[in-house]
Coordinates of C-alpha atoms and ligand atoms in Angstrom, one line a residue:
M6 CA -19.2 0.3 -88.2
Q7 CA -17.3 0.2 -84.9
N8 CA -13.7 -0.9 -85.0
I9 CA -12.6 -4.1 -83.5
V10 CA -11.2 -2.5 -80.4
D11 CA -14.4 -0.9 -79.5
R12 CA -16.4 -4.0 -80.3
L13 CA -14.1 -6.1 -78.2
M14 CA -14.4 -3.8 -75.4
S15 CA -18.2 -3.6 -75.5
G16 CA -18.2 -7.4 -75.0
D17 CA -18.5 -8.8 -78.5
R18 CA -17.1 -12.3 -78.3
R19 CA -16.6 -12.4 -82.1
A20 CA -14.4 -9.4 -81.9
L21 CA -12.3 -11.0 -79.3
A22 CA -12.1 -14.2 -81.1
R23 CA -11.0 -12.3 -84.2
M24 CA -8.2 -10.5 -82.2
V25 CA -7.0 -13.8 -80.9
T26 CA -6.6 -15.0 -84.5
L27 CA -4.7 -11.9 -85.5
I28 CA -2.4 -12.4 -82.5
E29 CA -1.8 -16.2 -83.4
N30 CA -1.1 -15.2 -87.1
E31 CA 1.2 -12.5 -86.0
A32 CA -0.8 -10.1 -88.2
P33 CA 0.9 -6.6 -88.3
A34 CA -2.3 -5.0 -87.2
A35 CA -2.4 -6.9 -84.0
H36 CA 0.1 -4.8 -82.3
H37 CA -1.7 -1.7 -83.5
Y38 CA -4.9 -2.8 -81.8
L39 CA -3.1 -4.2 -78.7
A40 CA -1.5 -0.8 -78.3
E41 CA -5.0 0.7 -77.9
L42 CA -6.2 -2.1 -75.7
H43 CA -3.1 -1.7 -73.4
Q44 CA -4.6 1.1 -71.4
H45 CA -7.8 -0.8 -70.7
A46 CA -6.1 -4.0 -69.6
G47 CA -4.4 -4.5 -66.2
Q48 CA -7.6 -5.4 -64.4
A49 CA -7.5 -9.2 -64.6
H50 CA -5.8 -11.5 -62.2
I51 CA -3.6 -13.7 -64.4
V52 CA -3.5 -17.3 -63.1
G53 CA -1.0 -19.9 -64.6
V54 CA -1.7 -23.6 -64.4
T55 CA 1.3 -25.9 -65.3
G56 CA 2.5 -29.5 -64.6
A57 CA 3.3 -32.6 -66.6
P58 CA 0.9 -33.9 -69.3
G59 CA -1.7 -36.0 -67.7
A60 CA -1.4 -34.4 -64.3
G61 CA -5.0 -33.3 -64.4
K62 CA -4.6 -29.7 -65.4
S63 CA -7.5 -29.3 -67.8
T64 CA -9.7 -31.1 -65.5
L65 CA -8.8 -28.9 -62.7
V66 CA -9.2 -25.8 -64.8
T67 CA -12.6 -26.9 -65.7
H68 CA -13.6 -27.2 -62.1
L69 CA -11.9 -23.9 -61.2
V70 CA -14.0 -22.1 -63.9
R71 CA -17.2 -23.6 -62.5
E72 CA -16.3 -22.4 -58.9
L73 CA -15.3 -19.0 -60.3
R74 CA -18.7 -18.7 -62.2
R75 CA -20.4 -19.5 -58.8
R76 CA -18.6 -16.5 -57.5
E77 CA -19.9 -14.6 -60.5
R78 CA -16.5 -14.0 -62.3
R79 CA -16.2 -13.6 -65.9
V80 CA -13.5 -16.1 -66.7
G81 CA -11.0 -16.3 -69.7
V82 CA -9.0 -19.4 -70.3
V83 CA -6.0 -19.7 -72.7
A84 CA -4.9 -23.3 -73.1
I85 CA -1.6 -24.0 -74.6
D86 CA -1.5 -27.6 -75.8
P87 CA 0.1 -29.0 -78.9
T88 CA -2.1 -32.1 -78.9
S89 CA -5.6 -31.5 -77.7
P90 CA -8.0 -28.7 -78.0
F91 CA -8.1 -28.1 -74.2
S92 CA -9.5 -31.4 -72.9
G93 CA -8.0 -34.1 -74.8
G94 CA -7.9 -36.9 -72.2
A95 CA -10.6 -35.8 -69.9
I96 CA -13.2 -38.2 -68.6
L97 CA -16.5 -37.9 -70.4
G98 CA -18.1 -36.0 -67.5
D99 CA -15.5 -33.5 -67.7
R100 CA -15.9 -33.1 -71.4
I101 CA -19.6 -32.5 -71.0
R102 CA -18.9 -29.9 -68.3
M103 CA -16.5 -28.3 -70.6
M104 CA -19.2 -28.0 -73.3
E105 CA -21.5 -26.5 -70.7
L106 CA -18.8 -23.8 -69.9
S107 CA -18.1 -22.9 -73.5
G108 CA -21.9 -22.1 -73.9
D109 CA -21.7 -19.6 -71.1
P110 CA -21.3 -16.0 -72.3
N111 CA -19.2 -15.2 -69.2
V112 CA -16.5 -17.8 -70.1
F113 CA -14.1 -17.4 -72.9
I114 CA -12.0 -20.4 -73.8
R115 CA -9.4 -20.4 -76.5
S116 CA -6.7 -23.1 -77.1
M117 CA -3.5 -22.2 -78.8
A118 CA -1.1 -24.5 -80.6
S119 CA 2.3 -24.5 -79.1
R120 CA 4.2 -23.7 -82.3
G121 CA 6.7 -21.2 -83.0
S122 CA 9.8 -20.1 -81.0
L123 CA 10.1 -20.2 -77.3
G124 CA 9.9 -16.5 -77.0
G125 CA 7.1 -16.3 -79.6
L126 CA 4.7 -18.4 -77.7
A127 CA 5.3 -16.5 -74.6
A128 CA 4.6 -13.2 -76.5
S129 CA 1.4 -14.4 -78.2
T130 CA 0.2 -15.7 -74.9
R131 CA 0.8 -12.4 -73.2
D132 CA -1.0 -10.7 -76.0
V133 CA -4.1 -13.0 -75.9
V134 CA -4.2 -12.5 -72.1
R135 CA -4.1 -8.7 -72.7
A136 CA -7.0 -9.0 -75.1
M137 CA -9.1 -11.1 -72.7
D138 CA -8.3 -8.8 -69.9
A139 CA -9.3 -5.6 -71.9
A140 CA -12.6 -7.5 -72.8
G141 CA -13.4 -7.6 -69.0
F142 CA -12.4 -11.3 -68.3
N143 CA -11.1 -11.6 -64.7
P144 CA -9.4 -13.9 -63.9
V145 CA -7.6 -15.1 -67.0
I146 CA -6.3 -18.7 -66.6
I147 CA -3.3 -19.9 -68.7
E148 CA -2.8 -23.7 -68.9
T149 CA 0.3 -25.0 -70.4
V150 CA 1.3 -28.6 -71.0
G151 CA 4.6 -30.0 -69.9
T152 CA 7.3 -28.9 -67.7
G153 CA 10.0 -27.6 -70.0
Q154 CA 11.7 -24.2 -70.5
A155 CA 8.9 -23.0 -72.8
E156 CA 6.3 -23.5 -70.0
V157 CA 8.4 -21.6 -67.5
E158 CA 8.7 -18.8 -70.0
V159 CA 4.9 -18.7 -70.5
M160 CA 4.3 -18.9 -66.8
R161 CA 6.2 -15.6 -66.3
T162 CA 3.0 -13.9 -67.7
A163 CA 1.0 -15.2 -64.8
Q164 CA 0.7 -13.4 -61.4
T165 CA -0.2 -16.5 -59.5
V166 CA 1.2 -19.9 -60.7
L167 CA -0.3 -23.2 -59.7
V168 CA 1.8 -26.4 -60.3
V169 CA -0.2 -29.5 -60.5
S170 CA 1.2 -32.9 -59.8
A171 CA -0.5 -36.2 -59.8
P172 CA 0.3 -38.9 -57.2
G173 CA 3.1 -41.3 -58.2
M174 CA 4.2 -39.7 -61.4
G175 CA 7.6 -38.4 -60.2
D176 CA 6.5 -35.0 -61.5
E177 CA 8.3 -33.3 -58.7
V178 CA 11.8 -34.3 -60.0
Q179 CA 11.0 -33.1 -63.5
A180 CA 9.6 -29.8 -62.1
I181 CA 12.8 -29.2 -60.2
K182 CA 14.9 -29.7 -63.3
A183 CA 12.9 -27.2 -65.3
G184 CA 12.8 -24.6 -62.5
I185 CA 9.1 -24.9 -62.1
L186 CA 9.2 -25.2 -58.5
E187 CA 10.9 -21.7 -58.3
I188 CA 7.8 -20.1 -59.9
A189 CA 5.2 -22.0 -58.0
D190 CA 2.9 -20.0 -55.7
I191 CA 0.4 -22.9 -55.0
F192 CA 1.0 -26.5 -55.3
V193 CA -1.9 -28.8 -56.1
V194 CA -1.8 -32.5 -55.8
S195 CA -4.5 -33.8 -58.2
K196 CA -6.3 -37.1 -58.2
A197 CA -6.4 -37.2 -54.4
D198 CA -8.9 -40.1 -54.7
K199 CA -5.9 -42.2 -55.9
P200 CA -3.4 -43.9 -53.6
G201 CA -0.1 -42.0 -53.0
A202 CA -1.7 -38.5 -52.9
D203 CA -0.7 -38.1 -49.3
Q204 CA 2.9 -39.1 -50.0
T205 CA 3.2 -36.8 -52.9
R206 CA 1.9 -33.9 -50.8
A207 CA 4.4 -34.8 -48.1
E208 CA 7.2 -34.9 -50.6
L209 CA 6.3 -31.5 -51.9
A210 CA 6.0 -30.1 -48.4
M211 CA 9.4 -31.5 -47.7
L212 CA 11.0 -29.9 -50.8
L213 CA 9.6 -26.5 -49.8
S214 CA 10.9 -26.9 -46.3
L215 CA 14.4 -27.6 -47.7
D216 CA 14.6 -24.4 -49.7
P217 CA 17.0 -22.1 -47.9
N218 CA 15.2 -19.0 -49.2
R219 CA 12.0 -20.1 -47.7
R220 CA 13.5 -21.0 -44.4
S221 CA 15.4 -17.9 -43.6
H222 CA 13.0 -15.3 -44.8
D223 CA 13.0 -11.9 -43.4
T224 CA 10.0 -11.9 -41.0
S225 CA 9.4 -8.2 -41.2
K226 CA 8.4 -8.5 -44.8
P227 CA 5.2 -9.8 -46.2
Y228 CA 5.7 -13.5 -46.7
W229 CA 3.7 -16.0 -48.8
R230 CA 3.6 -19.4 -47.4
I231 CA 3.2 -21.7 -50.5
P232 CA 0.3 -24.0 -49.7
V233 CA 0.2 -27.7 -50.8
L234 CA -3.5 -28.5 -51.6
Q235 CA -5.1 -31.6 -52.7
T236 CA -8.1 -32.0 -55.2
S237 CA -10.2 -34.7 -56.6
A238 CA -12.1 -34.0 -59.6
I239 CA -14.0 -37.2 -59.4
K240 CA -15.1 -36.6 -55.8
D241 CA -15.5 -32.8 -56.5
Q242 CA -13.2 -32.1 -53.6
G243 CA -10.6 -29.4 -52.8
I244 CA -11.7 -27.0 -55.5
V245 CA -13.1 -24.3 -53.3
E246 CA -9.9 -24.3 -51.3
V247 CA -7.8 -23.9 -54.5
V248 CA -9.9 -20.9 -55.6
D249 CA -9.7 -19.4 -52.1
A250 CA -5.8 -19.8 -52.2
I251 CA -5.8 -18.1 -55.7
E252 CA -7.8 -15.2 -54.5
R253 CA -5.7 -15.0 -51.2
H254 CA -2.5 -14.9 -53.2
H255 CA -3.9 -12.0 -55.4
R256 CA -4.6 -10.1 -52.3
F257 CA -1.2 -10.9 -51.0
L258 CA 0.5 -9.5 -54.2
K259 CA -1.6 -6.3 -54.0
E260 CA -1.0 -5.7 -50.3
S261 CA 2.7 -6.4 -50.4
G262 CA 3.2 -4.2 -53.5
M263 CA 4.5 -7.2 -55.3
I264 CA 2.0 -6.9 -58.0
V265 CA 3.6 -3.7 -59.1
S266 CA 7.1 -4.9 -59.0
R267 CA 6.1 -8.1 -60.9
A268 CA 4.2 -6.1 -63.5
Q269 CA 7.3 -3.9 -64.0
R270 CA 9.6 -6.9 -64.5
Q271 CA 7.1 -8.2 -67.1
V272 CA 6.9 -4.9 -69.0
S273 CA 10.6 -4.6 -69.0
S274 CA 11.3 -8.1 -70.5
E275 CA 8.4 -7.5 -72.9
V276 CA 9.8 -4.4 -74.3
Q277 CA 13.3 -5.8 -74.6
A278 CA 11.8 -8.9 -76.4
L279 CA 9.9 -6.6 -78.9
V280 CA 13.0 -4.6 -79.7
L281 CA 15.1 -7.8 -80.2
H282 CA 12.5 -9.4 -82.3
A283 CA 12.4 -6.2 -84.5
V284 CA 16.2 -6.4 -84.9
E285 CA 16.0 -10.0 -85.9
K286 CA 13.4 -9.2 -88.3
A287 CA 15.3 -6.2 -89.9
L288 CA 18.3 -8.5 -90.2
K289 CA 16.3 -11.1 -92.1
V290 CA 15.0 -8.4 -94.4
Q291 CA 18.5 -6.9 -95.1
V292 CA 20.6 -10.0 -95.4
T293 CA 19.6 -12.8 -97.8
E294 CA 20.3 -16.5 -96.5
E295 CA 22.9 -16.7 -99.3
E296 CA 24.7 -13.5 -98.2
W297 CA 24.5 -14.8 -94.6
Q298 CA 26.1 -18.0 -95.6
H299 CA 29.0 -16.2 -97.4
L300 CA 29.6 -14.0 -94.4
V301 CA 29.7 -17.0 -92.1
E302 CA 32.2 -18.8 -94.4
D303 CA 34.5 -15.8 -94.7
I304 CA 34.6 -15.4 -91.1
T305 CA 35.3 -19.1 -90.5
K306 CA 38.1 -19.0 -93.1
R307 CA 39.5 -15.9 -91.2
E308 CA 39.1 -13.7 -94.3
R309 CA 37.0 -11.4 -92.2
D310 CA 36.3 -11.0 -88.5
P311 CA 33.0 -11.1 -86.7
Y312 CA 33.2 -7.7 -85.3
S313 CA 33.5 -5.7 -88.5
V314 CA 30.8 -7.9 -90.0
A315 CA 28.4 -7.2 -87.1
M316 CA 29.3 -3.5 -87.3
E317 CA 28.6 -3.4 -91.0
L318 CA 25.2 -5.3 -90.5
E319 CA 24.2 -2.9 -87.6
T320 CA 24.7 0.1 -89.9
R321 CA 22.6 -1.4 -92.6
I322 CA 19.7 -2.1 -90.2
G323 CA 20.0 1.5 -89.0
L324 CA 21.9 1.1 -85.8
N325 CA 25.2 3.0 -85.4
N326 CA 23.9 6.0 -87.1
T327 CA 25.6 8.4 -84.7
Ligands
LIG1 N1 -9.0 -40.4 -60.6 C1 -8.9 -39.1 -61.0 N2 -8.6 -38.9 -62.3 C2 -8.4 -37.7 -62.7 C3 -8.7 -36.6 -61.9 N3 -8.4 -35.4 -62.6 C4 -8.1 -35.8 -63.8 N4 -8.1 -37.1 -63.9 C5 -7.8 -38.0 -65.1 O1 -6.5 -37.7 -65.5 C6 -6.2 -37.8 -66.9 C7 -5.6 -36.4 -67.4 O2 -6.3 -35.3 -67.1 P1 -6.3 -34.0 -67.8 O3 -7.0 -33.0 -67.1 O4 -6.5 -34.1 -69.3 O5 -4.7 -33.7 -67.6 P2 -3.7 -32.6 -68.3 O6 -3.0 -33.3 -69.3 O7 -2.7 -32.2 -67.1 O8 -4.5 -31.5 -68.8 C8 -7.7 -37.8 -67.5 O9 -7.9 -39.1 -67.8 C9 -8.6 -37.4 -66.4 O10 -9.8 -38.0 -66.4 C10 -9.0 -36.8 -60.5 O11 -9.2 -35.9 -59.6 N5 -9.1 -38.2 -60.2
LIG2 MG1 -4.6 -30.5 -70.7

C-alpha cells in the first residue's frame, strides 16, 4: 500500500481528507507528512477572503469557485467558521450551487472549526493549505468569519486578501480597528443589488485615498492600486471582475518579486512559531500545574525571583546547556 503522502499527491481525495483531519487533531504524524509535502507545495495561489459575519463571504466564494472552474482551475477552499459548515446563512440557490461544487472532483472544500489558540488556528490553516497545494489545488481560498485579531493572523497565510463589506453594515469601521484594511489587496462591496452599495464603495475609496502610504508611494517601484469592486450574487454580477483582479494581483506579486519576500516573511514567522510552541510544550511536560503554582507564589511573596526561576526551567527543558 502506498503511503498517505504519495496517495495525496496522486490526487486521492480520501488521502487529502485524512491529512486534514490529522492536522486538525494536531496528530504528531502530521508534521512528519507535511515535511515531505513541503517540497511539493508552493504552486498554489493562496487567496484570503475576510469580512464581518453576514457580509456575503461564503456566497462570494461559491461564485468565485464557479468562475474559476470555468477557467479550468482546480480549486481548494478552507472555510474557518465556528458556526456553520461553510454556507450557514446562504440563500437556497447558493446552497444548491454549493452542493454542486462539492460533487466536483476538481473542487475540494473543507471547513474547520475555529477553536484552539490564536496562533494554533493560523498554524493549522497554513498546514491545510500546504496539503491542498501539494495535492495540486490552485488557487486555494481561505474564508474566515469575523474581523478580529485571529482573522488578521489567519489572513497572513494568504498572498492575496479580499476584504468583503456589505452596504450599510458599518464594517469599514470594525475593519479599521482590527487592522484588516492594512492587509487588504482587493475590496469587494457585496450585495450591490441593495441600496447603499455605491456609498459603501465611495467610503472605502475615500479611506484608501486618506492613507498616507498609498498617497506618497515611490513611483519608480511597482505599485498595486487597491481596487474597490462591487458584486451581486443575486444578479450574478461582478464576479468575473473579482477573479480577474485576483489573477492580476498574483501576477503583480510575481513580477514585483513581492511573492518571494512575502513567502520569506511567512516562513520566518512559521519557524519561530514552531520553536516557541515546542518550548511551551516542553515546559508543560516538565512542570506540573501544581509546581507552577508554587513557583508563582514564591515569586509573588518575594521568596524567589523570576530570573533564577526562568533560568532553572530553561535548563530543565534543555536550554542553557552550554
Ligand atoms: N441581496 C443579496 N444578498 C446576498 C448577496 N450575497 C449574499 N447575500 C445574503 O447575505 C447573507 C449572508 O451571506 P453569507 O455568504 O452567508 O455571508 P458570510 O457570513 O459573510 O459568509 C445570506 O442571507 C445571503 O443570501 C448578494 O449579492 N445580494
Ligand atoms: Mg460564511
